[in-house]
Tab-separated table of C-alpha atoms and ligand atoms in Angstrom:
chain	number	residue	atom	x	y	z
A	1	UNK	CA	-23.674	20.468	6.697
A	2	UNK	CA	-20.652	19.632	8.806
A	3	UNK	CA	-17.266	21.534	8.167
A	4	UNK	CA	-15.634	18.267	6.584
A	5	UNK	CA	-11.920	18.037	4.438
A	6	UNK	CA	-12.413	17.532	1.530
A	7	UNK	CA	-16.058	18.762	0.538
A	8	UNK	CA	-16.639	19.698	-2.306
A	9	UNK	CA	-18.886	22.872	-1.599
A	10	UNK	CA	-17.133	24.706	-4.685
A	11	UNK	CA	-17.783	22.270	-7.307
A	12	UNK	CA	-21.257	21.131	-6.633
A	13	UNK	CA	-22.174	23.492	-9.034
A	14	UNK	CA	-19.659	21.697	-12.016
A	15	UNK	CA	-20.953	18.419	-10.661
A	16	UNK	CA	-24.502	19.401	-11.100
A	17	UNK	CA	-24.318	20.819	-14.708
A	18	UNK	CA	-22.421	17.372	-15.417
A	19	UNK	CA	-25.553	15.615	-14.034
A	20	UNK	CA	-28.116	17.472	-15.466
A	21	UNK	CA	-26.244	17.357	-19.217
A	22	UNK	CA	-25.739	13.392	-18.791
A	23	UNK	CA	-29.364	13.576	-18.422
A	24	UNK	CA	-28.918	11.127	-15.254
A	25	UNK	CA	-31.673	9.080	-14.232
A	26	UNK	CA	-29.160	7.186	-11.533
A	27	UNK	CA	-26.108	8.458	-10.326
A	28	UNK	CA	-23.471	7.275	-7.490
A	29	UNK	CA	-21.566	9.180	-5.152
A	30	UNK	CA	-19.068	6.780	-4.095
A	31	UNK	CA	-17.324	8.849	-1.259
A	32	UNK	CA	-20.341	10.438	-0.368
A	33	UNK	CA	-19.082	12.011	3.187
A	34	UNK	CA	-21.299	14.837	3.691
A	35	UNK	CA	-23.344	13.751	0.800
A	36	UNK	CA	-23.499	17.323	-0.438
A	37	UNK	CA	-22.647	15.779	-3.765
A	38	UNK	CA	-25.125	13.353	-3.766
A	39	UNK	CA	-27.584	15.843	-2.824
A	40	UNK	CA	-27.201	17.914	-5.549
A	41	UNK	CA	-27.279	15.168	-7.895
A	42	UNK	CA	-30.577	13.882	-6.235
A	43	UNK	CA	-32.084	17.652	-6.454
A	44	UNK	CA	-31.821	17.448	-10.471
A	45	UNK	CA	-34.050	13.989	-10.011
A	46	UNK	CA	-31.417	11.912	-10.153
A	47	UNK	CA	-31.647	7.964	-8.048
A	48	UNK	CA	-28.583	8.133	-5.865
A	49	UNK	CA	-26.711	5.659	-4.355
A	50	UNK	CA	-24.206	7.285	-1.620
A	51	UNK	CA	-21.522	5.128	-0.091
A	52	UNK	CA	-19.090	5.543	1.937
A	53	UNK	CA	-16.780	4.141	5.176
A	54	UNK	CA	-17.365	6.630	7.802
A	55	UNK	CA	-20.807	5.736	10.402
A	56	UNK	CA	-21.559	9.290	10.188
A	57	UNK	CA	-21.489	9.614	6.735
A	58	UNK	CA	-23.994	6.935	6.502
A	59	UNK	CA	-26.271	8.284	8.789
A	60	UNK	CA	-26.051	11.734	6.667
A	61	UNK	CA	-26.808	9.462	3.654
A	62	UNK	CA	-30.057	7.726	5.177
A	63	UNK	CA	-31.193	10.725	6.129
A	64	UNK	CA	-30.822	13.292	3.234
A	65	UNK	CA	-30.454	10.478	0.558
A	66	UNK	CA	-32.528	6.923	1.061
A	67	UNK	CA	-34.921	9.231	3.007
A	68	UNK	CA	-37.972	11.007	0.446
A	69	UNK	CA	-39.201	13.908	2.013
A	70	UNK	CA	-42.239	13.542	1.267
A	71	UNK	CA	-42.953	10.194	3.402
A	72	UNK	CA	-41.867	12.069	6.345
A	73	UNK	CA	-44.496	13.587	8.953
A	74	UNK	CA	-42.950	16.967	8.965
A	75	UNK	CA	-44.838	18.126	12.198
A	76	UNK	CA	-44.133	15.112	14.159
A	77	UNK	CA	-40.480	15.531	13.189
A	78	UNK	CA	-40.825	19.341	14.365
A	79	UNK	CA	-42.022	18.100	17.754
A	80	UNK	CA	-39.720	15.676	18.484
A	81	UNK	CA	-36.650	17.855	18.167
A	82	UNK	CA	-38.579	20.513	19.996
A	83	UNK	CA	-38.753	18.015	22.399
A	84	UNK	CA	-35.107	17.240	22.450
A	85	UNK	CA	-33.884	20.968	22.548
A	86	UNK	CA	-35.880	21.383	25.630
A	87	UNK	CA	-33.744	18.474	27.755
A	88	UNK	CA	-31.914	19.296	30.171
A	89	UNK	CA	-28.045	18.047	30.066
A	90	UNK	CA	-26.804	15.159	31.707
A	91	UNK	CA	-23.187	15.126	31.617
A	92	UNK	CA	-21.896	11.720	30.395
A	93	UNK	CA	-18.897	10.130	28.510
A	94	UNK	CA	-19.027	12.518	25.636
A	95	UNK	CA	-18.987	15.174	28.523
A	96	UNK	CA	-16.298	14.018	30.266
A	97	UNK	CA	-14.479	12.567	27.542
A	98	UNK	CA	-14.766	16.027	25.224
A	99	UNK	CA	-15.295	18.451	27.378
A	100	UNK	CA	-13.101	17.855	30.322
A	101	UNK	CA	-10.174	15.411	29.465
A	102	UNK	CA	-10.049	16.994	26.128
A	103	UNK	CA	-11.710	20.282	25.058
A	104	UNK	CA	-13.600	20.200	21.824
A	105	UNK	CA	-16.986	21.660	22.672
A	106	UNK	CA	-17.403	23.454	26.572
A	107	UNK	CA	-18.898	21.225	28.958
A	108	UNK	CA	-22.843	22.915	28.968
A	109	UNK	CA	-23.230	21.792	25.408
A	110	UNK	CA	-21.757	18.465	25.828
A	111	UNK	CA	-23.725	17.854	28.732
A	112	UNK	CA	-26.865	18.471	26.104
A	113	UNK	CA	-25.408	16.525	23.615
A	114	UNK	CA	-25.133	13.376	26.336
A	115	UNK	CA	-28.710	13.690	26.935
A	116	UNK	CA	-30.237	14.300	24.012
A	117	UNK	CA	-28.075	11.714	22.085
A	118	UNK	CA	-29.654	9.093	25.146
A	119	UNK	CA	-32.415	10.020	24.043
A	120	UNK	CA	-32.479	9.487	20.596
A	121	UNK	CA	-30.764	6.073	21.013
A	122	UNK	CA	-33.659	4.732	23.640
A	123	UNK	CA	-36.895	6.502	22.092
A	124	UNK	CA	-36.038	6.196	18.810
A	125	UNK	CA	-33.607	3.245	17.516
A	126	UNK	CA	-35.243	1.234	14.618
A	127	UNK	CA	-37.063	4.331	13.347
A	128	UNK	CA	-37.045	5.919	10.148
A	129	UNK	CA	-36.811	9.352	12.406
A	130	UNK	CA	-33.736	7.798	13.841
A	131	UNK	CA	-30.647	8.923	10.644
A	132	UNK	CA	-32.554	12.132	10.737
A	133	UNK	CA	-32.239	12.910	14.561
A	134	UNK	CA	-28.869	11.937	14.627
A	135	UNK	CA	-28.041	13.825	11.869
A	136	UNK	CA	-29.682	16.756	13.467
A	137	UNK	CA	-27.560	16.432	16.240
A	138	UNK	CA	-23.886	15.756	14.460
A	139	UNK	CA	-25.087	18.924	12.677
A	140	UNK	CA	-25.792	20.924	15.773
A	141	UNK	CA	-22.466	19.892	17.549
A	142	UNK	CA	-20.351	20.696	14.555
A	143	UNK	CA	-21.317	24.245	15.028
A	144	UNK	CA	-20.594	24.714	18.325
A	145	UNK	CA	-17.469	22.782	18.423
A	146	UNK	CA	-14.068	24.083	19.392
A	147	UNK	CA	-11.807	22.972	16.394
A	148	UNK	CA	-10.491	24.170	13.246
A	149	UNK	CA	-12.400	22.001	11.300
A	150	UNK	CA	-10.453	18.673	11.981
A	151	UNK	CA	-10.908	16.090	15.235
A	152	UNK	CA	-7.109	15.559	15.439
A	153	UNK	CA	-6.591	18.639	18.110
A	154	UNK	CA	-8.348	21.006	19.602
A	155	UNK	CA	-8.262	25.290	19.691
A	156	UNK	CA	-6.126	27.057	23.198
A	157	UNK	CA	-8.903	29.265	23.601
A	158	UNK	CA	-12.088	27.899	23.741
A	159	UNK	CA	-13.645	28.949	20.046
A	160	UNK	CA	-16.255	32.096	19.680
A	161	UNK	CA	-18.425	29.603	18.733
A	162	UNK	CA	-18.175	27.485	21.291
A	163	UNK	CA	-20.220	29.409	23.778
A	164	UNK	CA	-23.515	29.649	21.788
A	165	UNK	CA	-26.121	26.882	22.977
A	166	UNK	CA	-26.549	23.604	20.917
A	167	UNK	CA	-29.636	24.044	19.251
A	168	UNK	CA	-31.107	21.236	17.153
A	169	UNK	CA	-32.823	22.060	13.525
A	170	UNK	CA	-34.913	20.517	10.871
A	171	UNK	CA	-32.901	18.796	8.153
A	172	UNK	CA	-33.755	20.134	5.057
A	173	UNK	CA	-34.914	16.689	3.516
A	174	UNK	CA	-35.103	16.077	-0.604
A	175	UNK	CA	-37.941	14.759	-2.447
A	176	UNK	CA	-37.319	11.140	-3.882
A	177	UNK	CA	-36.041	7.741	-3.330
A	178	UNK	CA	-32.190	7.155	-2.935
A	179	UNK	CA	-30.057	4.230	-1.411
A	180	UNK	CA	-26.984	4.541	1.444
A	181	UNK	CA	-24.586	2.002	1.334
A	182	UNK	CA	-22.420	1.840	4.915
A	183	UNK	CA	-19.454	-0.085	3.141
A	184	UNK	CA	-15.503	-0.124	1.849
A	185	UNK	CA	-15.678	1.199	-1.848
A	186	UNK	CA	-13.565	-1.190	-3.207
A	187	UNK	CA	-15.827	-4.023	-1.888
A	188	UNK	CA	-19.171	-1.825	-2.632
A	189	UNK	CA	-18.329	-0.610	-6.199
A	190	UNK	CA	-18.385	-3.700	-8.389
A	191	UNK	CA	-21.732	-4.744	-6.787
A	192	UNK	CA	-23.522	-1.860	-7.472
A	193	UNK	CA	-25.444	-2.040	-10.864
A	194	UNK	CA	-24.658	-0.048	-13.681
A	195	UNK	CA	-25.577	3.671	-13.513
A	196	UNK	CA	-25.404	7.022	-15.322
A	197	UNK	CA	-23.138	8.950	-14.039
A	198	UNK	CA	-20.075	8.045	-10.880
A	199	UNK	CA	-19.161	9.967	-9.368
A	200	UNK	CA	-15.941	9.091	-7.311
A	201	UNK	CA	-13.724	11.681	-4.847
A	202	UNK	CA	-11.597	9.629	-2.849
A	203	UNK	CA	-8.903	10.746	0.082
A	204	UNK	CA	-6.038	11.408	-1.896
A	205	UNK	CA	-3.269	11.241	1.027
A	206	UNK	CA	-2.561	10.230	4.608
A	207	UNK	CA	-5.013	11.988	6.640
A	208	UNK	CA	-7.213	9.638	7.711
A	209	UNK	CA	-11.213	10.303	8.350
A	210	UNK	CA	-11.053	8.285	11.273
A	211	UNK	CA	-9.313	9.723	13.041
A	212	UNK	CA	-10.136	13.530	11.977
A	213	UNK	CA	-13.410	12.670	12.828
A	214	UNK	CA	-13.318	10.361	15.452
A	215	UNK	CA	-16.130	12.558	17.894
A	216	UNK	CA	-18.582	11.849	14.844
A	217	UNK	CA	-18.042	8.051	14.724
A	218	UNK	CA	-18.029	7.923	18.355
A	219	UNK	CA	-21.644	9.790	18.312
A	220	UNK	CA	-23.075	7.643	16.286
A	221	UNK	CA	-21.587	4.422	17.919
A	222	UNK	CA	-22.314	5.323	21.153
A	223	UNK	CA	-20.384	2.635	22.164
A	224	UNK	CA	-18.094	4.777	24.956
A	225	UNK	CA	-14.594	3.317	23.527
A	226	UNK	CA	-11.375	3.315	25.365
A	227	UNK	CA	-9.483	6.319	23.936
A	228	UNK	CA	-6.022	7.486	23.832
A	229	UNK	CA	-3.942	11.102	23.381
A	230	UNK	CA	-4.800	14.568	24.205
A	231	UNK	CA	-7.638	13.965	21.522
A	232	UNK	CA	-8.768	11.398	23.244
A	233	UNK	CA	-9.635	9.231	20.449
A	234	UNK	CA	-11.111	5.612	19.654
A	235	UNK	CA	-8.712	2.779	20.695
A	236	UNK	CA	-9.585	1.110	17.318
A	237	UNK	CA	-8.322	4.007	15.178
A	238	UNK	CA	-4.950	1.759	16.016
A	239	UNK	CA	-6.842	-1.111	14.071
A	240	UNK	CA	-6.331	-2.333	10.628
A	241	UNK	CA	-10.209	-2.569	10.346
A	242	UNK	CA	-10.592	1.301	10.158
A	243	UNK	CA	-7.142	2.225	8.407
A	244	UNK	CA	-7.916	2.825	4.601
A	245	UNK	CA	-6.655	1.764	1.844
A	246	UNK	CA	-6.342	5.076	-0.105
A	247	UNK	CA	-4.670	6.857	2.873
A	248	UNK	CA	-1.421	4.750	2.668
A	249	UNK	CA	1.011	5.926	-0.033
A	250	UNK	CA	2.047	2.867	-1.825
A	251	UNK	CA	-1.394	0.907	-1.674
A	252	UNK	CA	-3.540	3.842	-2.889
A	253	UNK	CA	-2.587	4.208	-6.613
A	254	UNK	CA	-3.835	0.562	-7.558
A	255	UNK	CA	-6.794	0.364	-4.802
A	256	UNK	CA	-7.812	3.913	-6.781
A	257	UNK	CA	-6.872	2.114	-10.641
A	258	UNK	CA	-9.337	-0.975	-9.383
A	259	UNK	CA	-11.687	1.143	-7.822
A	260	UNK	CA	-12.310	3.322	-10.973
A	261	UNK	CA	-12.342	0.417	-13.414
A	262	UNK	CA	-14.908	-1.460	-10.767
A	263	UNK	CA	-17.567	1.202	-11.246
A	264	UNK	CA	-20.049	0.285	-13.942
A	265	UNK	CA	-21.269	3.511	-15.432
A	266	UNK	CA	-21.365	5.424	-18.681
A	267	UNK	CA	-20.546	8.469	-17.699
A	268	UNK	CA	-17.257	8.309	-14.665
A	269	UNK	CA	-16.671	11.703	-13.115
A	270	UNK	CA	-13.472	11.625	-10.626
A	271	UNK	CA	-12.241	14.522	-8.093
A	272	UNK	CA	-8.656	15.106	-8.110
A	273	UNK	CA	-6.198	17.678	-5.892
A	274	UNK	CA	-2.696	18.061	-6.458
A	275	UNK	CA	-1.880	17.172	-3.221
A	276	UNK	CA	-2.951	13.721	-4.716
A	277	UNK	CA	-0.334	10.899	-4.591
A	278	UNK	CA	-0.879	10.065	-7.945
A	279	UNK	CA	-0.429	12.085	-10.718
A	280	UNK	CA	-3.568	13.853	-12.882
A	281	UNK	CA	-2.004	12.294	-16.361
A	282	UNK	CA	-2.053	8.772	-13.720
A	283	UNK	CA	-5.317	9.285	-12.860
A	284	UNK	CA	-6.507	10.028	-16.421
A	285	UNK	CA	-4.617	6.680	-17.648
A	286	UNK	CA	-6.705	4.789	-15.010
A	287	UNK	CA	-10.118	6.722	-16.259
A	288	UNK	CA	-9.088	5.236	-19.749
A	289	UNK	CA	-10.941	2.026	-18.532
A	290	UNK	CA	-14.190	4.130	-19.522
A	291	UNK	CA	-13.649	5.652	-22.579
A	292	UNK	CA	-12.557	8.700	-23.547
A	293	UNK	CA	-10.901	10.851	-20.951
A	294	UNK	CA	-11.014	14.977	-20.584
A	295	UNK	CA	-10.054	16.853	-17.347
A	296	UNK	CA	-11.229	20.085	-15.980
A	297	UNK	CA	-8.939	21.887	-13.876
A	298	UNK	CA	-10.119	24.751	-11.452
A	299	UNK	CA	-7.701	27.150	-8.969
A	300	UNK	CA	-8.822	28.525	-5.801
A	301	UNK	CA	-11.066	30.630	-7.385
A	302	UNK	CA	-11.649	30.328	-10.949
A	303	UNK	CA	-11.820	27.493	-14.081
A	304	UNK	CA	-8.321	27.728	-15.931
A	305	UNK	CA	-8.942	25.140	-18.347
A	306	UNK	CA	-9.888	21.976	-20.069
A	307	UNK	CA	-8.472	19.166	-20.859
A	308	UNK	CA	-4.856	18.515	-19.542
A	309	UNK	CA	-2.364	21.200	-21.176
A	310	UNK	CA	-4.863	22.379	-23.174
A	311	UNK	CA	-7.089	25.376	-23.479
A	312	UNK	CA	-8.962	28.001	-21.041
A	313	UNK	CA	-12.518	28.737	-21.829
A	314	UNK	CA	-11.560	30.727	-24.142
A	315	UNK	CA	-9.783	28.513	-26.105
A	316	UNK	CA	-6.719	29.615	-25.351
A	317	UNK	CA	-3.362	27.157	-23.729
A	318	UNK	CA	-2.449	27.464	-20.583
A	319	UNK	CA	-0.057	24.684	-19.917
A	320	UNK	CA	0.402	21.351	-19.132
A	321	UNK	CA	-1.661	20.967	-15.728
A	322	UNK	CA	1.186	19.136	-13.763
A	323	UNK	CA	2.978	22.283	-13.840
A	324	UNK	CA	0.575	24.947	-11.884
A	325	UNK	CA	-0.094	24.104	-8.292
A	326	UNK	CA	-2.961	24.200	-5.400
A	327	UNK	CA	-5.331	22.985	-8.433
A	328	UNK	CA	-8.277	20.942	-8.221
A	329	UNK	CA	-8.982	18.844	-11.088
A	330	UNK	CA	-12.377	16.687	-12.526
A	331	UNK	CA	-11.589	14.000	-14.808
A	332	UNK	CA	-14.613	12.825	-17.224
A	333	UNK	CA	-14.925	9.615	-19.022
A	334	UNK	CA	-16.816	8.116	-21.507
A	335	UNK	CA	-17.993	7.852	-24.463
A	336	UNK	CA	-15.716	10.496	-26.594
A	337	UNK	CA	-19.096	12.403	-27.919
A	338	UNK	CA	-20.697	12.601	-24.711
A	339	UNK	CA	-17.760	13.698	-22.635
A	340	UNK	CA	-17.112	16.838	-25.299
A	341	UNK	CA	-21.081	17.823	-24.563
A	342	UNK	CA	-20.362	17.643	-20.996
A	343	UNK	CA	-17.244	19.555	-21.112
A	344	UNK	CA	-18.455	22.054	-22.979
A	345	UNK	CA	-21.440	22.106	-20.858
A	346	UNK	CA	-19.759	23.403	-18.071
A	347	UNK	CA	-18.086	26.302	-19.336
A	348	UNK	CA	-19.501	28.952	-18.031
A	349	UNK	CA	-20.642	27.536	-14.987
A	350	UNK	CA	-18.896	29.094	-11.787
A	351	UNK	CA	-16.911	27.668	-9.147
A	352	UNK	CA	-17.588	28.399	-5.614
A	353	UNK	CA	-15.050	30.695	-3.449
B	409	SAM	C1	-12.670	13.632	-0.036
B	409	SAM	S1	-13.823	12.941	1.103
B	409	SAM	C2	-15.351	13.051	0.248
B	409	SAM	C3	-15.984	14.386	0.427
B	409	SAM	C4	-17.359	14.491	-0.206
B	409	SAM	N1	-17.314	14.484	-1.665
B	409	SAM	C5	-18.033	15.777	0.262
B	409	SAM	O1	-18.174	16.732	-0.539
B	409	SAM	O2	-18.407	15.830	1.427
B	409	SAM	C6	-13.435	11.238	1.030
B	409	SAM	C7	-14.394	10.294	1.741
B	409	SAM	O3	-13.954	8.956	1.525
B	409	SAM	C8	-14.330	8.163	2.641
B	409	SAM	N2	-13.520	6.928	2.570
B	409	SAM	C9	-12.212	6.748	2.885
B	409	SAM	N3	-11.833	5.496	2.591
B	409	SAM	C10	-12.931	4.868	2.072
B	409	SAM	C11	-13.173	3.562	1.560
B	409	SAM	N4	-12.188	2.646	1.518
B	409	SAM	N5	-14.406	3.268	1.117
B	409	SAM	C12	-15.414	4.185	1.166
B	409	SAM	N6	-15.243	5.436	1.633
B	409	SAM	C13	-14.012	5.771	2.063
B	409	SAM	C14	-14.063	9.063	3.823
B	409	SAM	O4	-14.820	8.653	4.948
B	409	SAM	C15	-14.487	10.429	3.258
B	409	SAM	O5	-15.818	10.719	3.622
């Protein structure tokens, strides 16, 4: 999986527990990005939906999400990246766009990366092997990049990283149907038909995945835009098109409330940071829509409590939430029985580090 902001590595294991407890049959990961949510709720057997705005993440979500495992020739797979990891590189626009004008991966793997991604795009465009190749290769680059996780600049020094050879691997496919939506949320949502569980974890500021990411949506557009800046990136980042709605300040609180109340669900599960422009006693209001709201709060390292300014798990207070800092936070709604199972369900499960 890529290094992405955002990802919720250290919750998947919360978000899973609320899956499995809701007993979800279908479940919707609405800013799917990585789709490492969406993956864990399609391990417990759950039919996912994964949308989101980004072309990469899309491609992540047809191939680890709308793709079932076991429909794919697993050999023939094998071969054909074999077969890519053995081209030679042909240095090209990523090459001298990202390797030379700017300097986010050294110019030997970019060169590979111009090749192989050829490649892909005239042996295998139109085929279900296609999301899966690509995704192969975003996955590849990402660890030999020269960044600190983010597209907006690159390091001095070229990264440790940097130097080892880009080396293509199997995807670790999941068993089971799923569906990837390419798409704006707030157009998506309220099409989408009703579900278990939603799961929603929208950008909560101004940093924009466009632009932090603009190498990724270039690779999989292959389109060789005009750029501009030292990080050389896409002339249409300056467009409305691919500005979002939940990365400007005084749009995002109502594109979040309509987003929320668009999703059709009875159970709505919603990622929060305190970083957030809105508020978590905001955010709970606009979760009210559902039912019956409870939020889980987590530090950097450990679960301090449940439900806002309430109790720890060990039923003890700890304070109203808006008053500790650098907290992440899960909101549940829903029906007011359910949402105390699934809250309680989750108590001793561990967050990440
Ligand atoms: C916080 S990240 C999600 C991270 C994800 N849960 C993970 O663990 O990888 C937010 C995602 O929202 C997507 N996004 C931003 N604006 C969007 C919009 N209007 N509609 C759909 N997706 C959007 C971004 O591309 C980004 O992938």
């Amino acid at each position: 999986m890529i290094k992405y902001l955002g990802s919720k590595r250290r919750l998947v294991p919360v978000l899973t527990r609320l899956c499995e407890t809701a007993d979800a049959r279908t479940a919707l990961d609405l800013f799917t990005g990585t789709t490492r949510v969406a993956q864990a709720f399609k391990r417990t057997g759950a039919r996912v939906t994964a949308v989101d705005s980004a072309r990469y993440s899309d491609v992540f979500a047809r191939a680890y999400i709308s793709s079932d495992a076991r429909e794919v020739d697993l050999a023939a797979l094998t071969a054909v990246i074999d077969d890519l990891n053995a081209r030679p590189g042909v240095p090209g626009y990523f090459t001298e766009t990202f390797c030379e004008r700017s300097r986010f991966f050294q110019p030997f793997n970019g060169a590979r990366v111009d090749a192989i991604r050829d490649a892909i795009e005239r042996e295998h465009a139109g085929s279900p092997q296609y999301p899966i190749l690509l995704t192969s290769l975003l996955e590849a680059a990402d660890r030999v990049d020269s960044t600190t996780g983010v597209q907006m600049a690159y390091v001095k020094e070229w990264a440790a990283r940097s130097y080892l050879p880009l080396t293509l691997r199997v995807p670790e496919l999941l068993a089971g149907d799923g569906i990837s939506v390419h798409g704006d949320a707030l157009d998506v949502a309220p099409t989408l038909p009703s579900c278990d569980l939603a799961y929603l974890d929208p950008p909560y500021n101004q940093h924009r995945y466009f632009t932090n990411y603009h190498v990724w949506e270039t690779l999989v557009a292959w389109d060789a835009p005009e750029h501009y800046g030292v990080a050389c990136k896409r002339v249409d980042a300056r467009d409305d098109t691919t500005k979002s709605v939940f990365n400007r300040r005084r749009l995002m609180p109502d594109a979040l409330s309509r987003v929320i109340a668009g999703v059709q669900a009875r159970v709505v599960v919603v990622s929060y940071n305190d970083e957030s422009w809105v508020t978590a006693e905001e955010l709970r209001d606009m979760c009210a829509v559902h039912g019956h709201v409870q939020v889980l709060a987590f530090d950097s390292r450990r679960y301090v409590g449940a439900q806002i300014g309430i109790h720890n798990p060990r039923g003890e207070r700890v304070g109203e939430v808006s008053h500790v800092r650098n907290q992440e936070y899960v909101v549940i709604a829903g029906a007011r029985d359910e949402v105390r199972r699934l809250v309680d369900a989750t108590q001793e499960v561990t967050v990440g580090a």
